[in-house]
Coordinates of C-alpha atoms in Angstrom, one line a residue:
M1 CA 107.9 132.4 88.7
G2 CA 109.9 131.1 91.7
V3 CA 108.9 128.5 94.2
I4 CA 107.8 130.9 97.0
D5 CA 105.7 132.7 94.4
K6 CA 103.7 129.7 93.7
V7 CA 102.1 129.6 97.1
R8 CA 99.5 132.1 98.2
R9 CA 97.5 132.5 101.2
A10 CA 93.9 132.4 101.0
A11 CA 92.2 135.7 100.7
P12 CA 88.9 136.7 102.1
V13 CA 85.8 135.6 100.0
A14 CA 84.7 138.4 97.8
A15 CA 81.0 138.8 97.1
E16 CA 81.4 138.2 93.2
P17 CA 84.8 135.9 92.9
T18 CA 86.5 136.7 89.6
V19 CA 90.1 135.7 89.7
L20 CA 91.3 132.3 89.1
P21 CA 94.9 131.9 90.5
L22 CA 96.3 129.9 87.7
D23 CA 99.4 127.7 88.0
S24 CA 99.6 128.5 91.9
I25 CA 98.8 126.8 95.2
V26 CA 96.4 128.6 97.4
M27 CA 97.2 127.7 101.2
G28 CA 94.0 127.6 103.2
D29 CA 90.8 125.6 104.0
C30 CA 89.6 124.0 100.9
I31 CA 86.0 124.9 101.3
A32 CA 86.7 128.6 101.9
V33 CA 89.1 128.8 99.0
L34 CA 86.6 127.1 96.6
K35 CA 84.1 129.8 97.7
S36 CA 86.5 132.3 96.5
L37 CA 86.9 131.0 92.9
P38 CA 84.7 132.0 90.1
A39 CA 81.7 130.0 89.0
K40 CA 82.1 127.6 86.0
S41 CA 85.8 128.6 85.8
V42 CA 87.6 125.1 85.7
D43 CA 87.6 122.3 83.2
C44 CA 88.3 119.3 85.4
I45 CA 88.6 118.5 89.2
F46 CA 90.8 115.8 90.6
A47 CA 90.0 115.4 94.5
D48 CA 91.8 113.1 96.8
P49 CA 89.9 114.0 100.1
P50 CA 90.7 112.7 103.4
Y51 CA 89.8 109.0 103.7
N52 CA 88.6 109.0 107.3
L53 CA 90.5 105.8 107.9
Q54 CA 89.8 105.3 111.4
L55 CA 92.8 103.2 111.9
G56 CA 92.5 103.2 115.6
G57 CA 96.4 102.9 116.5
E58 CA 99.8 102.5 114.9
L59 CA 100.4 99.8 112.3
F60 CA 103.6 97.6 112.7
R61 CA 105.2 94.9 110.3
P62 CA 105.8 91.4 111.7
D63 CA 109.5 92.3 112.2
G64 CA 108.3 95.2 114.6
S65 CA 109.2 97.9 112.1
H66 CA 106.6 100.7 111.9
V67 CA 104.4 101.4 108.9
D68 CA 103.9 104.9 107.5
A69 CA 100.3 105.1 107.5
V70 CA 97.6 108.1 107.6
T71 CA 97.4 109.2 111.4
D72 CA 97.5 112.9 110.7
D73 CA 94.7 115.2 112.2
W74 CA 93.4 116.2 108.7
D75 CA 92.1 112.6 108.3
K76 CA 90.2 112.5 111.6
F77 CA 86.5 113.3 111.7
E78 CA 84.2 113.2 114.9
S79 CA 81.7 111.0 113.1
L80 CA 80.5 109.7 109.8
K81 CA 77.9 112.4 109.9
H82 CA 80.4 115.1 110.1
Y83 CA 82.3 113.5 107.2
D84 CA 79.4 113.5 105.2
A85 CA 78.7 117.2 105.9
F86 CA 82.3 117.9 104.9
T87 CA 81.9 116.1 101.7
R88 CA 78.9 117.8 100.7
A89 CA 80.1 121.1 101.5
W90 CA 83.3 120.8 99.5
A91 CA 81.4 118.9 96.6
A92 CA 78.7 121.6 96.3
E93 CA 81.5 124.3 95.7
A94 CA 83.2 121.9 93.3
H95 CA 80.0 121.8 91.3
R96 CA 79.7 125.5 91.4
V97 CA 83.2 126.2 90.0
L98 CA 83.2 123.3 87.3
K99 CA 82.4 124.4 83.8
D100 CA 79.2 122.8 82.5
D101 CA 81.2 120.5 80.2
G102 CA 83.8 119.7 82.8
T103 CA 84.4 116.4 84.7
I104 CA 85.3 115.7 88.3
W105 CA 87.5 112.7 89.6
V106 CA 87.4 111.6 93.2
I107 CA 89.6 108.8 94.6
G108 CA 89.1 107.1 97.7
S109 CA 89.2 103.6 99.7
Y110 CA 86.4 101.5 101.0
H111 CA 86.3 103.8 104.0
N112 CA 84.9 106.7 102.3
I113 CA 84.2 106.2 98.5
F114 CA 80.7 104.9 98.9
R115 CA 79.7 107.8 101.0
V116 CA 81.4 110.3 98.7
G117 CA 79.6 108.6 95.7
V118 CA 76.2 109.3 97.3
G119 CA 77.0 112.9 98.0
L120 CA 78.1 113.6 94.5
Q121 CA 74.8 112.1 93.0
D122 CA 72.6 114.1 95.7
L123 CA 74.4 117.2 94.3
G124 CA 73.5 116.4 90.6
F125 CA 76.8 114.9 89.5
W126 CA 76.2 112.1 87.1
I127 CA 78.6 109.1 87.2
L128 CA 80.4 108.1 84.2
N129 CA 82.7 105.4 85.5
D130 CA 84.1 103.9 88.5
I131 CA 87.6 103.1 87.8
I132 CA 89.5 100.5 89.9
W133 CA 93.3 101.4 90.5
R134 CA 94.8 97.9 91.1
K135 CA 98.1 98.2 93.0
A136 CA 100.9 96.2 91.5
N137 CA 102.6 96.2 94.8
P138 CA 99.9 96.7 97.6
M139 CA 100.9 96.8 101.2
P140 CA 100.2 93.5 102.9
N141 CA 97.5 92.9 105.6
F142 CA 100.2 92.4 108.3
R143 CA 97.7 91.3 111.0
G144 CA 96.3 88.6 108.6
T145 CA 92.8 89.4 109.7
R146 CA 91.4 90.7 106.3
F147 CA 92.1 90.4 102.6
T148 CA 95.0 92.6 101.4
N149 CA 93.6 96.1 100.4
A150 CA 95.1 96.0 96.8
H151 CA 93.1 98.6 95.2
E152 CA 91.5 102.1 95.4
T153 CA 88.5 103.4 93.5
L154 CA 88.1 106.5 91.4
I155 CA 84.6 108.0 90.6
W156 CA 84.4 110.0 87.2
A157 CA 81.4 112.3 86.9
S158 CA 80.0 115.0 84.8
K159 CA 78.2 117.9 85.9
G160 CA 74.8 116.3 85.0
E161 CA 73.1 113.6 83.2
K162 CA 72.8 115.5 79.9
A163 CA 76.2 117.4 80.3
K164 CA 78.7 117.1 77.5
Y165 CA 82.2 116.4 78.4
T166 CA 85.6 115.8 77.2
F167 CA 86.7 112.2 76.7
N168 CA 89.8 111.5 74.6
Y169 CA 88.7 108.0 73.7
R170 CA 91.2 107.6 70.6
S171 CA 94.1 108.8 73.0
M172 CA 93.1 106.2 75.5
K173 CA 92.9 103.4 72.9
T174 CA 96.3 104.3 71.5
L175 CA 97.9 104.4 75.0
N176 CA 96.5 100.9 75.5
D177 CA 98.1 99.5 72.4
E178 CA 94.8 100.1 70.3
L179 CA 92.5 98.2 72.5
Q180 CA 89.7 99.9 74.2
M181 CA 90.7 101.1 77.7
R182 CA 89.0 99.2 80.6
S183 CA 87.9 100.5 83.8
D184 CA 90.5 98.5 85.8
W185 CA 94.0 100.3 85.8
E186 CA 97.1 98.7 87.2
F187 CA 99.9 100.9 88.4
P188 CA 102.4 100.5 91.3
I189 CA 102.0 102.6 94.4
C190 CA 104.2 105.7 94.5
G191 CA 107.8 104.8 95.3
G192 CA 111.5 105.1 94.2
P193 CA 112.8 108.7 93.3
E194 CA 109.1 109.8 92.8
R195 CA 108.3 109.4 96.4
L196 CA 109.0 112.7 98.2
K197 CA 110.8 112.0 101.4
A198 CA 112.4 114.5 104.2
G199 CA 115.0 113.0 106.5
G200 CA 114.1 109.4 105.2
V201 CA 110.5 109.8 106.0
K202 CA 107.6 110.2 103.7
V203 CA 106.5 113.8 103.2
H204 CA 103.0 112.7 102.5
P205 CA 101.5 109.2 103.6
T206 CA 99.1 109.0 100.5
Q207 CA 101.1 110.6 97.7
K208 CA 99.6 109.3 94.4
P209 CA 101.8 108.0 91.5
E210 CA 102.3 110.4 88.5
A211 CA 101.3 107.8 85.9
L212 CA 97.9 107.7 87.7
L213 CA 97.3 111.3 87.1
Y214 CA 98.8 111.2 83.8
R215 CA 96.2 108.9 82.6
V216 CA 93.3 110.8 84.1
L217 CA 94.3 114.3 82.6
L218 CA 95.1 112.5 79.2
A219 CA 91.7 111.0 79.3
C220 CA 89.4 114.1 79.8
T221 CA 91.3 117.3 79.4
K222 CA 93.0 119.1 76.4
P223 CA 96.1 121.4 76.4
G224 CA 95.4 124.7 77.9
D225 CA 92.5 123.3 80.2
V226 CA 92.5 124.3 83.8
V227 CA 92.7 121.4 86.5
L228 CA 91.7 122.1 90.0
D229 CA 93.0 119.9 92.9
P230 CA 91.3 121.1 96.3
F231 CA 93.4 118.5 98.2
F232 CA 96.7 119.3 96.6
G233 CA 99.1 117.5 99.1
T234 CA 102.5 117.3 97.5
G235 CA 101.4 118.4 94.0
T236 CA 101.2 115.2 91.9
T237 CA 98.3 116.8 89.9
G238 CA 100.2 120.1 89.3
A239 CA 103.3 118.4 88.1
V240 CA 101.5 116.2 85.7
A241 CA 99.4 119.1 84.5
K242 CA 102.5 121.1 84.0
R243 CA 104.1 118.1 81.9
L244 CA 101.0 117.8 79.8
G245 CA 100.4 121.6 79.0
R246 CA 97.5 122.1 81.2
H247 CA 96.9 124.9 83.7
W248 CA 96.5 123.9 87.3
V249 CA 95.2 125.3 90.8
G250 CA 96.0 123.6 94.0
I251 CA 94.4 124.1 97.4
E252 CA 96.2 123.0 100.5
R253 CA 96.1 123.9 104.2
E254 CA 99.4 122.2 105.3
A255 CA 102.4 124.5 104.9
E256 CA 104.8 121.6 104.7
Y257 CA 102.9 120.1 101.6
C258 CA 102.6 123.4 100.1
A259 CA 106.4 123.9 100.1
A260 CA 107.2 120.5 98.9
A261 CA 104.5 120.8 96.1
A262 CA 105.9 124.1 94.9
A263 CA 109.4 123.0 94.6
R264 CA 108.3 119.9 92.9
I265 CA 106.4 121.5 90.3
E266 CA 109.1 124.1 89.7
A267 CA 111.3 121.2 88.8
A268 CA 108.9 119.5 86.5
L269 CA 109.6 119.9 82.7
P270 CA 106.8 120.6 80.3
L271 CA 106.6 118.5 77.2
D272 CA 107.2 120.3 73.8
E273 CA 104.1 120.9 71.6
S274 CA 105.0 118.0 69.1
A275 CA 105.1 115.6 71.9
L276 CA 101.9 116.9 73.5
A277 CA 100.0 116.3 70.1
T278 CA 97.8 113.2 70.7
M279 CA 96.2 110.9 68.2
Q280 CA 92.3 111.5 67.7
S281 CA 92.8 105.6 66.4
P282 CA 93.9 102.3 65.9
R283 CA 95.7 96.0 67.9
S284 CA 97.9 93.8 69.4
A285 CA 98.0 93.6 73.5
P286 CA 100.9 92.3 75.1
K287 CA 100.9 92.1 78.9
V288 CA 102.3 95.7 79.0
A289 CA 100.9 98.4 76.8
F290 CA 103.5 100.7 75.2
G291 CA 101.6 103.8 76.7
T292 CA 102.4 102.3 80.2
L293 CA 106.3 102.7 79.6
V294 CA 105.2 106.5 78.7
E295 CA 103.1 107.0 81.8
T296 CA 105.6 105.5 84.1
G297 CA 108.8 107.5 82.6
Y298 CA 110.6 104.4 81.2
L299 CA 110.3 106.4 78.0
T300 CA 109.8 110.2 77.9
P301 CA 107.5 111.9 75.4
G302 CA 109.8 113.5 72.9
A303 CA 112.1 110.6 72.9
V304 CA 113.3 109.5 69.5
L305 CA 113.2 105.8 68.4
T306 CA 114.5 104.2 65.3
D307 CA 114.5 100.7 63.6
A308 CA 117.8 98.7 64.2
K309 CA 119.4 100.0 60.9
R310 CA 118.4 103.7 61.7
R311 CA 116.5 103.9 58.3
W312 CA 113.3 105.2 60.0
S313 CA 112.9 107.3 63.2
A314 CA 109.8 108.5 65.1
T315 CA 109.1 110.7 68.2
V316 CA 107.2 109.4 71.0
R317 CA 104.1 111.3 71.8
A318 CA 102.2 111.9 75.2
D319 CA 99.5 109.2 74.4
G320 CA 102.0 106.6 73.4
S321 CA 101.6 107.2 69.6
L322 CA 104.5 107.9 67.4
L323 CA 105.2 110.6 64.9
S324 CA 107.6 109.7 62.2
A325 CA 110.0 112.0 60.5
C326 CA 107.8 112.1 57.3
G327 CA 104.7 113.1 59.5
S328 CA 102.9 109.8 59.6
V329 CA 101.3 108.9 62.9
G330 CA 100.4 105.6 64.6
S331 CA 101.1 103.2 67.3
I332 CA 104.4 101.3 67.5
H333 CA 103.0 98.5 65.6
K334 CA 100.9 100.4 63.0
L335 CA 103.6 103.1 62.2
G336 CA 106.2 100.4 61.8
A337 CA 104.1 98.5 59.2
T338 CA 103.3 101.5 57.3
L339 CA 107.0 102.7 57.1
Q340 CA 107.9 99.1 55.7
A341 CA 104.8 98.9 53.6
A342 CA 104.2 95.6 55.3
P343 CA 100.8 94.1 56.5
A344 CA 102.0 94.0 60.0
C345 CA 104.7 94.8 62.4
N346 CA 105.7 93.8 65.9
G347 CA 106.6 97.2 67.1
W348 CA 108.3 95.9 70.3
V349 CA 111.1 94.4 68.4
F350 CA 111.2 96.9 65.5
W351 CA 111.5 100.2 67.2
H352 CA 114.8 100.7 69.3
H353 CA 116.1 103.1 71.8
D354 CA 119.5 104.5 72.6
D355 CA 120.8 102.8 75.8
G356 CA 124.1 104.5 76.6
G357 CA 125.2 104.3 73.0
K358 CA 123.8 100.9 72.3
M359 CA 120.6 100.4 70.3
K360 CA 118.2 98.0 72.2
P361 CA 114.6 97.0 71.3
I362 CA 112.1 98.9 73.2
D363 CA 110.9 95.4 74.3
T364 CA 113.7 95.3 76.9
L365 CA 112.1 98.5 78.5
R366 CA 108.8 96.2 78.8
Q367 CA 110.8 93.5 80.3
T368 CA 112.4 95.9 82.9
Y369 CA 109.0 97.3 83.7
L370 CA 107.6 93.8 84.3
L371 CA 110.6 92.9 86.6
A372 CA 110.1 96.1 88.6
T373 CA 106.3 95.9 89.0
Q374 CA 105.7 92.0 89.4
P375 CA 105.3 90.9 93.0

């Protein structure tokens, strides 16, 4: 399927919606498009709705340079009452299209997330967690009148209090170097080559980092599941879903974003099946979890690691676990110990990666990540 084929225009709402436009972007109003989707048809929803920032003017740095911020019409609402009505309208349709065992994620800032949370609860959603995304490199408060806004909040909710839902606990634990995953996550804001730009200007002001979506989808979906994003933007959800072997449906009303998202997803490479297999358990927590290097692209699922003498090899999998050539599975530490028949192993120095023909410990990647993300 080509880039253009991935974008569809919204069709009139049918009396009995029956078709789910898998792996495509539907261009149109999110509420109208949601109404056109069949009931109980998607496994997970990731929603990044307008924040209703109410900035009240342009932002400038102390040196006079302009700050790219959200000043677009799609983020403007007449009043909080109008924003609440919009929230309840799209969230009600989200509840309808979500399967009984599905979950929804909504991300927002202090401007909107508390109002969204009330709306979700009033509609019957049951909040499972609130997740704090702590930004490793937040934008300073240039006016010096408030604390730096260094985090955003994600609400994770099931369809109801008694609903069963998917939570890949062991994969999350493995991703976090065999420690139970906490509800505070640290990732840098989207930047570098991942940030989409046109003529040197950001294509979208609030593009989310792929690492954030990687963790979300790995936590609560399975290969083959359908992930819906009603505020698709430049397609982060679709790109990550494709990499992880999930189906996706995006809804976006802005043609510029649709085009950028379609091209981005077309270029995304899915992981092979062996890399997609994730652990269903198992301690040692340095400052950076091995799974963080996988989430942020420092190591790609499917990459092969060896010990310094190349006696053993293992393939990196999507959740940060390793699969050895003999079929054993474990974290970088546990698998290293198992292969050596040793009581323990520091996987950071045992496992090596090929860096331009030179074998280097994966700890060098951890140090590179720390240098790139520490303020």
